[in-house]
């Protein structure tokens, strides 16, 4: 479960060694935008060693490598893949063939390292107009693609519009990505809220992303993690309702009924599916039903 | 009767100060204090030698003391805290006699019991009247509480009040009464307001500090102590203040009405008082302008003396009724002994202040410290100096987990039950050392530069010179 994914600069040892203490479900070690070209090799070594020596139990490691139009992405993969990151975040993914290129090299590396194929997943960072338009093709290009991720900063530059706190300029991209990911049956994550000093705005932005259907949200500030976790966590009321739905279904089966109502509302397949998702999320987070 | 004298020199003369005697000072003007230096310079000019300086704390504003040490004007120092600039020099072994470190409760207790008699107390007073009634609440050099000066005033053989704001008799809202005062001197300025109180003490925005603060608040929430009547003390450090902010949110959310906030008081504690988290603040020292303003205007914000705050020799002190205190550490060992006197190289850079007093008095003593500072793990096998014995410490909160003293299994169970990341202190040490490596033990020098005296007067540890 990735409610929150926290970006940590790959060239900042203090942030890296504290990365697993900041409450995020996943951390994204960044080798791309946070690191200047002169420091690419140093950051790569630092991130590799962090993965090699540090215990990140309970916190998934994702690494943002450099995009495939740079000379860095292959050395990035070579350094990182042996330490089996949860996923690699592939920036500036614009087409399905970008995925295929990354996929092919990953397959080579996995073979060389004796890893099972598709051990390392890809999360496609969609941050260009081309990427948005190709979202479904990207999402279905390979089995490695486990999630789409919206990057609104680069996207708004590409769209030639201003990035605002309200985010109306990225409304289309957000909904388009959610639809593409759902159609492909993979997860989808929202862009970070970039005003690190706005401790209230993050709540509004995260609630909006959840309302659109995103699975979680990235953050560039550790101070935003708690809000994101809290927003993307199912509420006790939702969990209780989900269990009631499952109990009702169970009862209907026993009684041999085809359809059943709960609180005066018919329970249909989508409601059951939603209830199952909620219970799965609650179990993963260790949240129990109150009477348990 | 006329207590007003023309100058500090005249006051020293009239006080009968002679070679080998003891003079005392309080530290309410903190790093803005002019008085200690003015008095010691005068004493040196007058040719008096071999004095003991008993100061409740010494700051780097007091670096001129080094000259007086070199010239044998000052041959003994008794204090509760010494800032790093002075501490570094003392650690080189420049004094023949070791500095005696006491605590904020032990110092007034030893003064009252006659263990450390004071011949002449010099009391910097932001406002005074001609008979010596004085207060820290008013005047251009206002510092709020004068808590640390009470024992000096009550027990010194002679008492000199030094002020830069003389008001007509009587100063009705006095802190220290004229009955103790022999002489009153006016000077242009007793201190620099910029060094006396901070504008506002800021809570940390450092993410690691915030994680620790949020754990600290959750430890208190789940300790079983957070209920109506709750009492609390915290330091002025960034993470401690953030913990107070989180605690305030929990108290307001759950409608908990505490009894008192204690200690060095910051604006954040004033916010808690004003929000109804506490009935009163018991204030031995103000840290910022908001605290000074509050103690001046809010009758529920009470000034207390250091004796009342923390003395182990009085019938009861406020620390004895304290539920929770949050404290810091430069190092803590696997037996939970805490060092707040020296840095990792062994140089003096602090002191107990109220650390061991509040640790001993409180029901729950929590240390907040990062898992590592610079390249060194915070948890060691043996601290360089025992400032507060491990038996008084209940829990260590770091970003890498919460270590509970095995003496308190019930607390451990409560915290683990609440889903907090409880970790054995040895495991925490190993966790940090996996990243930093195991530091080599530093070799101590062969000369004692300071003795650490516990609040009850017993000897706790010796600090040696740094080669």
XYZ file of C-alpha atoms in Angstrom:
759
model
C 0.000 0.000 0.000
C 1.366 3.346 -0.977
C -0.676 6.156 0.456
C 2.331 8.447 0.593
C 5.538 8.417 -1.432
C 8.195 10.809 -0.223
C 10.865 12.157 -2.564
C 14.334 12.280 -0.991
C 17.261 13.873 -2.839
C 19.749 11.163 -3.771
C 22.675 13.416 -2.903
C 21.630 14.222 0.677
C 22.997 11.647 3.152
C 21.138 13.134 6.111
C 17.780 12.754 4.383
C 18.600 9.276 3.109
C 19.604 7.852 6.496
C 16.471 9.272 8.065
C 14.242 8.297 5.148
C 12.672 5.336 6.931
C 11.755 7.425 9.984
C 9.546 9.963 8.283
C 6.291 8.016 8.201
C 5.936 7.570 4.430
C 4.725 4.233 3.039
C 7.338 4.544 0.319
C 10.356 6.749 -0.299
C 11.539 7.796 -3.742
C 15.312 8.209 -3.840
C 15.775 10.796 -6.542
C 18.674 10.556 -8.981
C 17.035 12.862 -11.526
C 15.928 16.466 -10.915
C 17.313 16.784 -7.375
C 20.832 15.944 -8.556
C 22.961 18.158 -10.785
C 24.855 16.491 -13.666
C 28.162 16.893 -11.807
C 26.831 14.869 -8.873
C 25.045 12.077 -10.727
C 27.725 9.467 -9.995
C 28.098 10.424 -6.313
C 24.340 10.302 -5.764
C 24.096 6.939 -7.499
C 26.746 5.506 -5.148
C 25.105 7.055 -2.106
C 21.668 5.677 -2.998
C 23.122 2.254 -3.791
C 24.928 2.135 -0.441
C 21.843 3.290 1.416
C 19.934 0.402 -0.131
C 22.769 -1.978 0.604
C 23.326 -1.116 4.274
C 20.151 0.360 5.649
C 17.119 -1.378 7.001
C 14.006 0.084 5.405
C 11.576 -2.446 6.839
C 8.020 -1.195 6.493
C 8.987 1.444 3.950
C 9.177 0.595 0.261
C 12.093 1.938 -1.744
C 11.436 3.408 -5.169
C 14.240 5.021 -7.153
C 13.691 7.763 -9.710
C 16.339 7.084 -12.312
C 17.223 9.495 -15.089
C 15.135 9.541 -18.262
C 16.044 7.410 -21.244
C 17.108 10.411 -23.308
C 20.100 10.941 -20.963
C 23.376 8.997 -20.653
C 22.628 8.249 -16.982
C 19.700 5.851 -16.979
C 21.624 2.660 -17.752
C 24.324 3.223 -15.088
C 21.477 4.118 -12.701
C 19.788 0.790 -13.371
C 23.070 -1.113 -13.136
C 23.766 0.329 -9.688
C 20.255 0.018 -8.283
C 18.693 -3.153 -9.694
C 20.957 -5.565 -7.712
C 19.386 -4.187 -4.515
C 15.884 -4.912 -5.752
C 14.002 -1.641 -5.393
C 10.219 -1.937 -5.132
C 9.968 -0.015 -8.386
C 11.895 2.306 -10.631
C 10.236 5.604 -11.447
C 10.858 6.383 -15.093
C 10.697 10.118 -15.753
C 9.364 11.762 -18.898
C 7.659 8.639 -20.137
C 5.976 9.793 -23.343
C 5.258 6.642 -25.328
C 4.914 2.881 -24.973
C 8.275 2.462 -26.679
C 9.990 4.343 -23.810
C 8.683 1.624 -21.527
C 9.769 -1.121 -23.895
C 13.292 0.274 -24.039
C 13.584 0.406 -20.257
C 11.936 -2.996 -19.981
C 14.418 -4.611 -22.364
C 17.431 -3.363 -20.440
C 15.870 -4.375 -17.114
C 15.283 -7.868 -18.483
C 18.949 -8.077 -19.482
C 20.066 -6.958 -16.042
C 17.740 -9.339 -14.248
C 19.040 -12.239 -16.317
C 22.626 -11.239 -15.596
C 21.925 -11.008 -11.868
C 19.969 -14.233 -11.784
C 16.813 -12.450 -10.711
C 13.400 -13.637 -11.753
C 12.057 -11.685 -14.711
C 9.843 -8.714 -13.775
C 11.263 -8.555 -10.231
C 11.689 -4.817 -10.592
C 8.555 -2.932 -11.498
C 8.252 0.315 -13.381
C 6.198 3.322 -12.441
C 5.718 5.618 -15.410
C 6.109 9.284 -14.602
C 3.759 11.087 -16.933
C 4.857 14.697 -17.186
C 4.479 15.681 -20.814
C 1.465 16.327 -23.039
C 2.582 13.349 -25.111
C 2.627 11.146 -22.020
C -0.879 12.169 -21.014
C -2.249 11.450 -24.471
C -0.489 8.041 -24.489
C -1.350 7.154 -20.899
C -3.288 3.952 -21.610
C -0.729 2.696 -24.133
C 2.034 3.328 -21.576
C 0.073 1.620 -18.816
C -0.394 -1.505 -20.947
C 2.990 -1.539 -22.699
C 4.536 -4.119 -20.385
C 3.785 -6.266 -17.369
C 6.436 -4.287 -15.563
C 4.284 -1.181 -15.478
C 2.734 -1.294 -12.047
C 1.576 2.309 -11.768
C 1.187 5.684 -13.437
C 2.403 8.782 -11.680
C 1.435 12.330 -12.582
C 4.206 14.949 -12.560
C 2.453 18.287 -12.782
C 5.434 20.649 -12.651
C 7.018 19.539 -15.923
C 3.604 18.934 -17.431
C 2.415 22.505 -16.919
C 5.652 23.771 -18.438
C 4.981 21.556 -21.449
C 1.365 22.725 -21.585
C 2.605 26.324 -21.464
C 0.378 27.180 -18.535
C 0.934 28.312 -14.989
C 0.951 25.782 -12.189
C -1.528 26.934 -9.558
C -2.386 25.741 -6.077
C -5.980 25.029 -7.147
C -4.733 22.897 -10.042
C -7.489 23.447 -12.607
C -4.813 23.367 -15.314
C -4.049 19.718 -14.491
C -7.651 18.595 -14.054
C -7.745 16.882 -17.439
C -4.414 15.143 -16.929
C -5.441 13.923 -13.498
C -8.716 12.387 -14.627
C -7.162 11.043 -17.814
C -4.478 9.234 -15.834
C -6.952 7.776 -13.387
C -9.102 6.456 -16.229
C -6.085 5.012 -18.099
C -4.718 3.309 -14.985
C -8.069 1.844 -14.059
C -8.636 0.610 -17.606
C -5.207 -1.068 -17.447
C -5.839 -2.404 -13.942
C -2.823 -0.693 -12.326
C -2.353 1.895 -9.591
C -2.157 5.658 -10.094
C -0.475 8.305 -7.950
C -0.933 12.046 -7.762
C 1.647 14.782 -8.172
C 3.242 16.396 -5.066
C 1.755 19.517 -3.500
C 4.739 21.786 -3.842
C 4.147 24.580 -1.343
C 6.170 23.074 1.494
C 5.176 25.861 3.874
C 1.446 25.379 3.392
C 0.530 22.847 6.051
C -3.212 23.268 5.398
C -3.306 23.319 1.576
C -1.919 19.794 1.449
C -5.104 18.478 3.070
C -7.355 20.043 0.427
C -5.130 18.875 -2.409
C -4.841 15.306 -1.066
C -8.605 15.043 -0.451
C -9.240 16.186 -3.994
C -6.827 13.578 -5.400
C -8.509 10.860 -3.376
C -11.913 12.020 -4.605
C -10.711 11.648 -8.216
C -9.663 8.046 -7.578
C -5.888 8.240 -7.034
C -4.391 5.456 -4.864
C -2.022 7.825 -3.132
C 0.051 10.924 -3.516
C 3.702 11.830 -3.684
C 5.271 14.477 -1.509
C 8.441 16.517 -1.616
C 8.100 17.512 2.044
C 8.166 15.125 5.004
C 5.767 17.516 6.719
C 3.069 16.587 4.185
C 3.313 12.842 4.805
C 0.960 12.708 7.758
C -1.807 14.550 5.911
C -1.458 12.296 2.878
C -1.470 9.111 4.972
C -4.465 10.299 6.845
C -6.449 11.252 3.728
C -5.672 8.019 1.857
C -6.382 5.842 4.856
C -9.886 4.365 4.889
C -11.956 5.864 7.716
C -13.357 3.698 10.519
C -16.814 4.419 9.126
C -15.801 3.176 5.678
C -14.192 0.070 7.160
C -17.230 -0.686 9.301
C -19.524 -0.303 6.305
C -17.293 -2.585 4.213
C -17.549 -5.322 6.829
C -21.313 -4.855 7.014
C -21.498 -5.298 3.246
C -19.454 -8.518 3.398
C -21.551 -9.828 6.305
C -24.736 -9.087 4.377
C -23.414 -10.900 1.303
C -22.483 -13.881 3.458
C -25.965 -13.934 4.932
C -27.581 -13.678 1.493
C -25.554 -16.653 0.306
C -26.611 -18.724 3.294
C -30.239 -17.829 2.755
C -29.895 -18.546 -0.942
C -30.936 -15.029 -1.882
C -29.625 -13.457 -5.069
C -29.940 -9.840 -4.062
C -29.814 -8.196 -0.662
C -30.304 -4.708 0.738
C -28.283 -2.971 3.443
C -29.657 0.125 5.158
C -32.377 0.189 2.497
C -29.930 0.167 -0.423
C -29.379 -2.725 -2.811
C -25.884 -4.181 -2.683
C -24.526 -4.745 -6.167
C -21.219 -5.982 -7.510
C -19.375 -2.601 -7.507
C -20.317 -2.053 -3.874
C -18.917 -5.472 -2.996
C -15.738 -4.766 -4.961
C -15.301 -1.450 -3.163
C -15.875 -3.145 0.201
C -13.238 -5.753 -0.588
C -10.733 -3.018 -1.514
C -11.440 -1.154 1.702
C -11.001 -4.272 3.845
C -7.792 -5.200 2.044
C -6.418 -1.685 2.644
C -7.435 -1.746 6.305
C -5.819 -5.143 6.829
C -2.612 -3.973 5.199
C -2.515 -0.966 7.515
C -3.272 -3.147 10.530
C -6.557 -1.377 11.251
C -9.019 -3.733 12.893
C -12.748 -3.653 13.072
C -13.797 -2.056 16.343
C -15.484 -5.103 17.929
C -12.548 -7.399 17.031
C 18.368 54.887 56.116
C 20.024 55.118 52.714
C 20.851 52.006 50.750
C 21.667 53.851 47.520
C 25.385 53.923 46.847
C 27.201 55.814 44.110
C 28.888 52.982 42.272
C 29.588 49.284 42.114
C 32.997 50.061 43.624
C 31.383 51.698 46.621
C 28.996 48.762 47.042
C 31.911 46.311 46.984
C 33.758 48.443 49.524
C 30.773 48.697 51.879
C 30.051 44.974 51.545
C 33.394 44.197 53.133
C 34.449 41.839 50.346
C 37.931 40.430 51.000
C 40.382 37.974 49.456
C 39.128 34.377 49.526
C 35.408 35.218 49.801
C 32.472 34.116 47.644
C 30.411 36.332 45.339
C 27.243 35.217 43.564
C 25.212 36.060 40.453
C 22.006 34.888 38.777
C 21.663 34.227 35.067
C 18.275 35.731 34.216
C 19.933 38.155 31.797
C 21.449 35.143 30.057
C 23.773 36.015 27.191
C 22.818 39.703 27.473
C 24.174 40.078 31.028
C 26.544 43.011 31.764
C 26.467 42.750 35.560
C 28.810 39.843 36.238
C 31.527 41.377 34.073
C 31.048 44.911 35.513
C 31.284 43.626 39.075
C 34.236 41.291 38.478
C 36.158 44.001 36.585
C 35.623 46.366 39.509
C 36.688 43.746 42.038
C 39.831 43.033 40.009
C 40.662 46.758 39.849
C 40.280 46.934 43.607
C 42.952 44.268 43.969
C 40.786 41.623 45.630
C 41.971 38.093 44.840
C 41.217 34.414 45.257
C 37.437 34.651 44.973
C 34.823 31.976 44.453
C 32.207 32.877 41.848
C 28.903 31.119 42.465
C 26.707 31.812 39.422
C 23.477 29.973 38.628
C 24.742 29.732 35.023
C 27.593 31.137 32.961
C 27.261 32.193 29.336
C 29.767 33.164 26.700
C 28.959 36.796 27.502
C 31.054 36.028 30.573
C 34.239 35.171 28.654
C 36.107 38.042 30.430
C 36.083 35.718 33.457
C 38.988 33.977 31.752
C 41.214 37.014 32.443
C 40.182 37.019 36.072
C 41.025 33.322 36.286
C 44.409 33.942 34.737
C 45.105 36.761 37.214
C 43.950 34.692 40.207
C 41.099 37.056 40.952
C 38.834 34.032 40.495
C 40.141 30.708 41.766
C 36.897 28.747 42.184
C 33.715 28.497 40.151
C 30.417 27.022 41.267
C 27.704 26.922 38.613
C 24.822 24.878 37.188
C 25.617 25.435 33.525
C 28.518 26.696 31.439
C 28.237 27.623 27.750
C 30.642 26.106 25.259
C 33.040 29.047 24.770
C 33.932 29.224 28.454
C 33.620 25.465 28.766
C 36.219 24.856 26.112
C 38.800 26.938 27.978
C 37.972 25.372 31.350
C 38.324 21.946 29.714
C 41.905 22.776 28.778
C 42.694 22.801 32.471
C 43.264 26.526 33.068
C 42.028 26.411 36.675
C 43.797 24.786 39.575
C 40.566 23.935 41.354
C 37.906 22.011 39.479
C 34.660 23.799 38.663
C 31.806 22.566 40.862
C 28.705 21.826 38.822
C 25.457 21.763 40.760
C 21.845 21.643 39.659
C 19.202 24.367 39.716
C 17.703 22.669 42.767
C 20.979 21.646 44.388
C 22.506 25.118 44.180
C 19.897 26.972 46.274
C 19.609 23.985 48.563
C 23.361 24.013 49.261
C 23.254 27.781 49.757
C 20.377 27.460 52.236
C 22.050 24.578 54.070
C 25.285 26.543 54.403
C 27.299 24.100 52.289
C 28.186 26.898 49.861
C 27.893 30.119 51.844
C 27.793 33.388 49.900
C 29.517 36.485 51.225
C 28.181 39.017 48.751
C 25.345 38.455 46.274
C 25.135 40.850 43.324
C 21.597 40.829 41.982
C 20.949 42.302 38.563
C 17.448 43.801 38.772
C 15.568 45.140 35.736
C 13.569 47.335 38.142
C 14.230 48.281 41.791
C 13.296 50.944 44.313
C 15.823 52.739 46.550
C 15.310 50.258 49.408
C 16.002 47.247 47.190
C 12.546 45.868 46.467
C 13.141 44.541 42.968
C 11.521 42.759 40.038
C 12.367 41.336 36.636
C 8.970 42.093 35.139
C 9.479 45.770 34.286
C 12.076 48.031 32.725
C 14.053 48.120 29.508
C 16.030 45.048 30.595
C 12.976 43.058 31.709
C 13.634 39.338 32.019
C 10.450 38.181 33.776
C 11.018 35.817 36.671
C 13.959 36.329 39.064
C 13.600 32.784 40.414
C 17.297 31.903 40.613
C 18.199 34.978 42.679
C 15.988 34.279 45.696
C 18.317 31.937 47.593
C 21.226 34.344 47.018
C 19.158 37.243 48.399
C 17.877 35.255 51.369
C 21.121 33.644 52.494
C 24.056 35.830 51.404
C 25.747 37.822 54.157
C 25.495 40.996 52.077
C 23.187 41.692 49.138
C 23.754 44.323 46.461
C 20.967 45.088 43.986
C 22.145 46.551 40.670
C 19.509 48.157 38.457
C 19.109 50.327 35.374
C 15.520 51.271 36.233
C 15.216 52.880 39.662
C 11.593 53.646 40.558
C 10.173 55.544 43.569
C 9.589 53.595 46.780
C 7.741 51.283 47.082
C 7.885 48.972 44.103
C 4.692 47.223 45.133
C 4.896 44.301 42.705
C 8.328 43.189 43.904
C 9.866 39.762 43.516
C 12.693 40.067 46.002
C 11.929 42.046 49.115
C 13.943 44.916 50.577
C 14.272 42.955 53.821
C 17.204 41.048 52.288
C 18.926 43.954 50.517
C 21.886 45.970 51.872
C 22.822 48.245 48.973
C 21.304 49.510 45.738
C 23.384 50.701 42.773
C 22.136 52.245 39.551
C 24.006 51.773 36.287
C 23.276 52.810 32.686
C 22.454 49.301 31.549
C 22.453 45.936 33.285
C 22.303 44.100 29.973
C 21.557 43.996 26.289
C 17.856 43.183 25.803
C 18.667 41.293 22.582
C 20.642 38.755 24.576
C 18.282 38.647 27.569
C 15.160 37.228 25.946
C 14.518 35.894 22.470
C 11.890 37.614 20.331
C 10.011 34.391 19.727
C 11.351 30.936 20.283
C 10.669 29.027 17.079
C 9.507 25.469 16.884
C 11.516 23.292 14.558
C 10.578 22.733 10.927
C 13.210 20.031 10.611
C 11.353 16.864 9.537
C 13.383 14.595 11.813
C 12.750 16.916 14.770
C 9.035 16.853 13.971
C 8.976 13.063 13.871
C 10.606 12.958 17.320
C 8.189 15.588 18.621
C 5.194 13.675 17.346
C 6.466 10.475 19.018
C 7.041 12.432 22.236
C 3.462 13.699 22.240
C 2.161 10.186 21.572
C 4.279 8.775 24.412
C 2.653 11.284 26.776
C -0.797 10.571 25.342
C -0.354 6.850 26.012
C 1.539 7.109 29.317
C -1.601 7.051 31.425
C -0.635 10.440 32.881
C -2.445 12.659 30.397
C -5.690 13.368 32.231
C -7.248 16.265 34.141
C -4.681 17.676 36.563
C -1.769 16.827 34.236
C 1.459 18.805 34.779
C 4.270 19.299 32.313
C 7.701 20.793 31.722
C 9.633 21.046 28.485
C 12.773 22.730 27.274
C 13.172 25.552 24.778
C 14.791 23.388 22.097
C 13.058 23.128 18.725
C 11.879 19.519 19.047
C 10.731 20.003 22.674
C 8.642 22.993 21.642
C 7.159 21.066 18.745
C 6.256 18.300 21.203
C 4.464 20.902 23.338
C 2.550 22.076 20.270
C 1.430 18.527 19.412
C 0.568 17.911 23.074
C -1.535 21.058 23.123
C -3.520 19.797 20.120
C -4.165 16.471 21.887
C -5.198 18.205 25.137
C -7.599 20.543 23.340
C -9.018 17.718 21.224
C -9.699 15.575 24.307
C -10.702 18.478 26.578
C -7.983 17.722 29.135
C -7.522 20.418 31.792
C -4.003 20.277 33.186
C -2.914 21.721 36.504
C 0.385 23.479 35.803
C 3.198 24.024 33.346
C 6.627 24.361 34.918
C 10.119 25.530 34.269
C 11.850 27.863 32.039
C 8.764 29.246 30.314
C 8.410 30.002 26.599
C 5.621 31.576 24.591
C 4.397 28.091 23.694
C 3.704 27.297 27.335
C 1.937 30.670 27.591
C -0.205 29.638 24.596
C -1.101 26.437 26.441
C -2.042 28.406 29.569
C -4.174 30.808 27.566
C -5.844 27.957 25.666
C -6.898 26.395 28.976
C -4.457 23.446 28.926
C -3.181 24.493 32.370
C -4.583 26.349 35.359
C -1.252 28.031 35.983
C 2.357 28.372 34.989
C 5.038 28.052 37.664
C 7.912 30.086 36.292
C 11.491 30.068 37.515
C 12.805 31.693 34.320
C 11.333 33.353 31.212
C 12.843 32.518 27.834
C 11.085 34.936 25.521
C 9.179 38.227 25.333
C 5.797 36.524 25.352
C 6.624 34.796 28.640
C 7.799 38.096 30.162
C 4.602 39.820 29.081
C 2.497 36.995 30.473
C 4.171 36.875 33.893
C 3.662 40.636 34.118
C -0.044 40.551 33.251
C -1.507 37.147 34.025
C -2.039 36.362 37.714
C -2.121 32.638 36.884
C 1.451 32.881 35.645
C 3.415 32.688 38.907
C 7.039 33.451 39.596
C 8.688 30.800 41.781
C 12.112 30.669 43.384
C 14.663 28.001 42.481
C 14.172 26.604 45.987
C 10.456 26.226 45.363
C 11.148 24.922 41.863
C 13.533 22.126 42.541
C 15.327 22.075 45.894
C 15.618 18.597 47.398
C 15.984 20.153 50.877
C 12.675 22.014 51.162
C 9.510 20.388 52.506
C 8.226 20.101 48.957
C 9.237 21.560 45.624
C 7.140 21.905 42.466
C 9.187 19.228 40.658
C 7.866 16.729 43.202
C 4.362 17.214 41.774
C 5.443 17.115 38.139
C 3.958 14.436 35.870
C 6.024 14.682 32.688
C 9.262 16.400 31.745
C 10.900 16.441 28.317
C 14.680 16.858 28.424
C 17.624 16.722 26.054
C 20.947 14.887 26.015
C 24.302 15.175 24.310
C 24.756 11.449 24.920
C 22.833 8.659 26.630
C 24.217 5.230 27.456
C 22.637 1.813 27.432
C 21.989 2.185 31.192
C 20.077 5.394 30.360
C 22.651 7.644 32.080
C 22.484 11.056 30.412
C 25.255 13.516 29.656
C 24.390 17.195 29.268
C 27.749 18.539 30.467
C 30.223 17.668 27.723
C 30.308 17.191 23.970
C 31.536 14.001 22.330
C 35.125 15.256 22.504
C 34.844 15.807 26.245
C 34.697 19.605 26.175
C 32.310 21.222 28.644
C 29.363 22.702 26.770
C 26.447 22.865 29.189
C 25.387 21.561 32.544
C 22.533 20.039 34.399
C 20.472 23.163 34.981
C 17.192 21.617 36.109
C 17.841 18.345 34.244
C 18.436 15.967 37.137
C 16.020 17.812 39.458
C 13.065 17.423 37.124
C 14.158 13.902 36.159
C 14.098 12.920 39.837
C 10.846 14.685 40.674
C 8.724 13.808 37.655
C 6.672 10.658 37.203
C 7.788 10.341 33.579
C 11.131 11.664 32.387
C 11.550 11.622 28.630
C 14.727 12.364 26.711
C 14.343 13.577 23.119
C 17.457 13.284 20.994
C 18.268 12.452 17.374
C 19.664 8.962 16.701
C 22.907 10.566 15.624
C 24.519 13.984 15.788
C 26.825 14.735 12.886
C 28.674 11.441 12.546
C 28.137 10.058 16.063
C 25.412 7.842 17.463
C 23.572 9.352 20.445
C 23.495 6.047 22.349
C 26.851 4.882 23.700
C 28.079 2.166 26.066
C 29.216 4.733 28.624
C 28.561 8.459 28.593
C 31.570 10.758 28.920
C 29.927 12.310 31.967
C 26.951 11.246 34.060
C 24.818 14.364 34.496
C 21.607 12.527 35.403
C 21.629 8.910 36.595
C 19.842 6.411 34.358
C 17.512 5.292 37.125
C 15.680 8.627 36.817
C 15.144 8.358 33.043
C 12.055 6.545 31.783
C 12.177 6.785 28.026
C 14.374 7.906 25.143
C 12.623 9.175 22.014
C 14.564 9.233 18.740
C 13.446 9.239 15.118
C 14.612 5.623 14.910
C 12.436 4.350 17.725
C 11.447 4.741 21.361
C 13.586 3.019 24.019
C 11.929 2.435 27.395
C 14.019 1.940 30.518
C 13.569 -1.698 31.601
C 12.732 -0.414 35.098
C 9.391 0.670 33.641
C 7.878 -2.424 31.964
C 4.341 -1.096 32.283
C 5.185 1.963 30.192
C 6.848 -0.227 27.592
C 3.716 -2.324 27.342
C 1.470 0.729 27.054
C 3.557 2.269 24.271
C 3.930 -0.953 22.325
C 0.193 -1.534 22.717
C -0.466 1.888 21.196
C 1.499 0.866 18.103
C 4.476 3.122 18.826
C 7.879 1.953 17.539
C 9.350 0.653 20.804
C 12.921 -0.584 20.499
C 15.518 -1.935 22.941
C 18.189 0.669 23.652
C 20.982 -1.755 22.670
C 19.247 -2.376 19.366
C 18.880 1.373 18.844
C 22.616 1.769 19.420
C 23.380 -0.980 16.914
C 20.946 0.511 14.413
C 22.824 3.810 14.527
C 26.234 2.156 14.507
C 25.358 0.208 11.390
C 25.436 3.578 9.644
C 28.102 5.475 11.568
C 30.392 2.643 12.646
C 31.397 2.262 16.295
C 33.279 5.331 17.472
C 36.528 4.823 19.358
C 36.473 5.748 23.036
C 38.073 9.099 23.667
C 41.029 9.138 26.059
C 40.403 11.304 29.102
C 43.035 13.698 30.418
C 44.615 13.184 33.816
C 43.452 16.372 35.542
C 40.006 16.960 36.967
C 38.572 20.189 35.503
C 35.093 19.868 36.990
C 33.170 17.889 39.548
C 29.507 17.091 38.977
C 27.609 17.287 42.248
C 24.177 15.721 42.390
C 21.175 17.599 43.750
C 21.512 15.952 47.162
C 25.126 17.111 47.482
C 26.705 13.748 46.650
C 29.466 13.434 44.049
C 28.213 12.113 40.711
C 31.093 12.317 38.252
C 34.375 14.021 37.391
C 35.140 15.801 34.128
C 38.785 15.613 33.034
C 40.835 17.930 30.885
C 40.925 17.477 27.120
C 44.421 17.047 25.798
